[in-house]
């Protein structure tokens, strides 16, 4: 293992490295720095984010440029504004003893004239996002005709984001004999094509294998019914009290929804996705960086360039469409020499994707069980005990001690400890005491038939609805209709069964109030649609047939009478929708009035 001195860096850089507390070069630095220092060459480096790649190209660039000249000599292109700022910041830190150095960040969403003015002062290095850079070139606000070193950072991400033409255009304004250093976490065909087109005989280095995940990250998957995803997420969080995580969802809508549900359930969470304004995204990211948010729920696009080093867990709430995206997700943890865990919540139909991810990342997943209530209570209790054990005493309490002692005169130590811990523990205990087992087996057929243990506790409510086949509904259409009307996720309505003039469906018990209030005085295509709780709450098919026929007559008739007396006021309905926002709870039917466990860290 070499030292930074061995790599041949100059005193100014070594001093900055020492100030930063870097003790030894990371693998990518050890491999890239000597090559870039010793030769004028192009380079393709396959390295994940968080491996220290900014310094791997940054140190050599700083060493090679002439700080006494005001000419722009280095150009670093990065996919996102966040990453652009992060690189600029790191370059400034690395070059803090390089007198006269000026590194300028060029990115969208900020004043172009200010950026142009900073460049005019003489920027030896420009760090830019492709869109804004192209804009500046076309407005002749920047001259990159004397660039000697160009870096394409996170090249795969830039191409994923559709920057290929911008990059081509930008590079066409740079000299042919410059050196290009391309850094990418993965090597899809597009990146290989770019390398071939713009680079001359590049040297290649690989940190780990292509697409391979960092050795600091362990991979786990949890097999649950699709509709238990959210409960599983909460359990994973509760079982890791000090979690500091990014939770990945596939769509902006799911991202927003999961974040909102977590916040509503008392977790410190925030959403990060493309429908938020830049300002909103900055606020969320700032809170996350300051650890005021423990769970950042994000889309893949928005999470690009998250520059936070100590993320403990990445949670794949849903798997990405592209298997390679998983590498990027899991690379958000296990950075800067720390260890991390990448967790995947999968349903049975997705479990085969785990195998193809394993092939890509060249690592095995461990199948783990979603912790049960007792596990979580124990973890929370011990976490609290440790926290108390490590708490510094606040001596302001001293003056109240005699009153407290009087109060507890007759309480012995064990009893006192039990009482003390019960304050926090009981909330978790009450919440989880009836918690169901969320795990399903690889081979079990429960997923297909609805997944719930209907013979046992009733976790779900079965409804009767007076529309069916003759109204144009099959089970899929009815499921879509209900999801849309009630603004529910795709797993929230299940066991949908349509008959000719009526149908049945299930939701979690927590949604009962919302469903029933929504369908009070509800009209669809001119006809009243009526929803009632079915007496056969579990939803056994044979019973439905019998009960259903009866219900069709009884309930629709009964409701019609009720409707006559009802106001039919739409605003009433809307109000009740708002009031009946689903309150998720994890402990089945008995949990209605039990307070949710709140995160202890806020
Ligand atoms: P990067 O992959 O460039 O985003 O770097 C990830 C993090 O690792 C940054 O916070 C760097 O400051 C830090 N880092 C880079 N090189 C080293 C090193 N040799 N030792 C410790 N930390 C490092």
mmCIF file of N, CA and C in Angstrom, residues 64 81 86 124 127 129 192 290 335 462 476 494 595 600:
data_model
loop_
_atom_site.group_PDB
_atom_site.id
_atom_site.type_symbol
_atom_site.label_atom_id
_atom_site.label_comp_id
_atom_site.label_asym_id
_atom_site.label_seq_id
_atom_site.Cartn_x
_atom_site.Cartn_y
_atom_site.Cartn_z
ATOM 1 N N UNK A 64 -0.876 19.550 -12.531
ATOM 2 C CA UNK A 64 -0.418 19.802 -13.903
ATOM 3 C C UNK A 64 -0.744 21.192 -14.444
ATOM 4 N N UNK A 81 -26.075 19.400 -10.893
ATOM 5 C CA UNK A 81 -25.652 20.610 -10.192
ATOM 6 C C UNK A 81 -25.029 20.265 -8.833
ATOM 7 N N UNK A 86 -20.222 19.881 -5.572
ATOM 8 C CA UNK A 86 -19.406 19.042 -4.692
ATOM 9 C C UNK A 86 -17.968 18.950 -5.218
ATOM 10 N N UNK A 124 -8.705 28.727 -13.977
ATOM 11 C CA UNK A 124 -7.880 27.677 -14.581
ATOM 12 C C UNK A 124 -8.693 26.404 -14.757
ATOM 13 N N UNK A 127 -15.743 23.597 -13.553
ATOM 14 C CA UNK A 127 -16.513 22.385 -13.293
ATOM 15 C C UNK A 127 -17.931 22.694 -13.746
ATOM 16 N N UNK A 129 -21.979 21.536 -15.517
ATOM 17 C CA UNK A 129 -22.987 20.591 -16.018
ATOM 18 C C UNK A 129 -23.109 20.852 -17.529
ATOM 19 N N UNK A 192 -18.833 3.133 -23.691
ATOM 20 C CA UNK A 192 -17.721 2.594 -24.478
ATOM 21 C C UNK A 192 -17.629 3.337 -25.812
ATOM 22 N N UNK A 290 -27.673 17.776 7.230
ATOM 23 C CA UNK A 290 -27.536 18.089 8.661
ATOM 24 C C UNK A 290 -28.113 16.979 9.526
ATOM 25 N N UNK A 335 -19.476 4.653 1.480
ATOM 26 C CA UNK A 335 -18.539 5.620 0.885
ATOM 27 C C UNK A 335 -17.434 5.988 1.869
ATOM 28 N N UNK A 462 -63.140 -6.538 3.693
ATOM 29 C CA UNK A 462 -63.752 -6.952 2.426
ATOM 30 C C UNK A 462 -64.968 -6.065 2.190
ATOM 31 N N UNK A 476 -59.632 -6.154 -13.253
ATOM 32 C CA UNK A 476 -58.536 -5.200 -13.420
ATOM 33 C C UNK A 476 -59.059 -3.764 -13.532
ATOM 34 N N UNK A 494 -56.993 -5.130 -3.215
ATOM 35 C CA UNK A 494 -56.645 -6.491 -3.615
ATOM 36 C C UNK A 494 -57.861 -7.408 -3.476
ATOM 37 N N UNK A 595 -51.176 4.596 19.856
ATOM 38 C CA UNK A 595 -50.358 5.627 19.220
ATOM 39 C C UNK A 595 -49.196 4.987 18.468
ATOM 40 N N UNK A 600 -37.289 8.310 17.883
ATOM 41 C CA UNK A 600 -36.738 8.962 19.053
ATOM 42 C C UNK A 600 -35.776 10.084 18.638
#
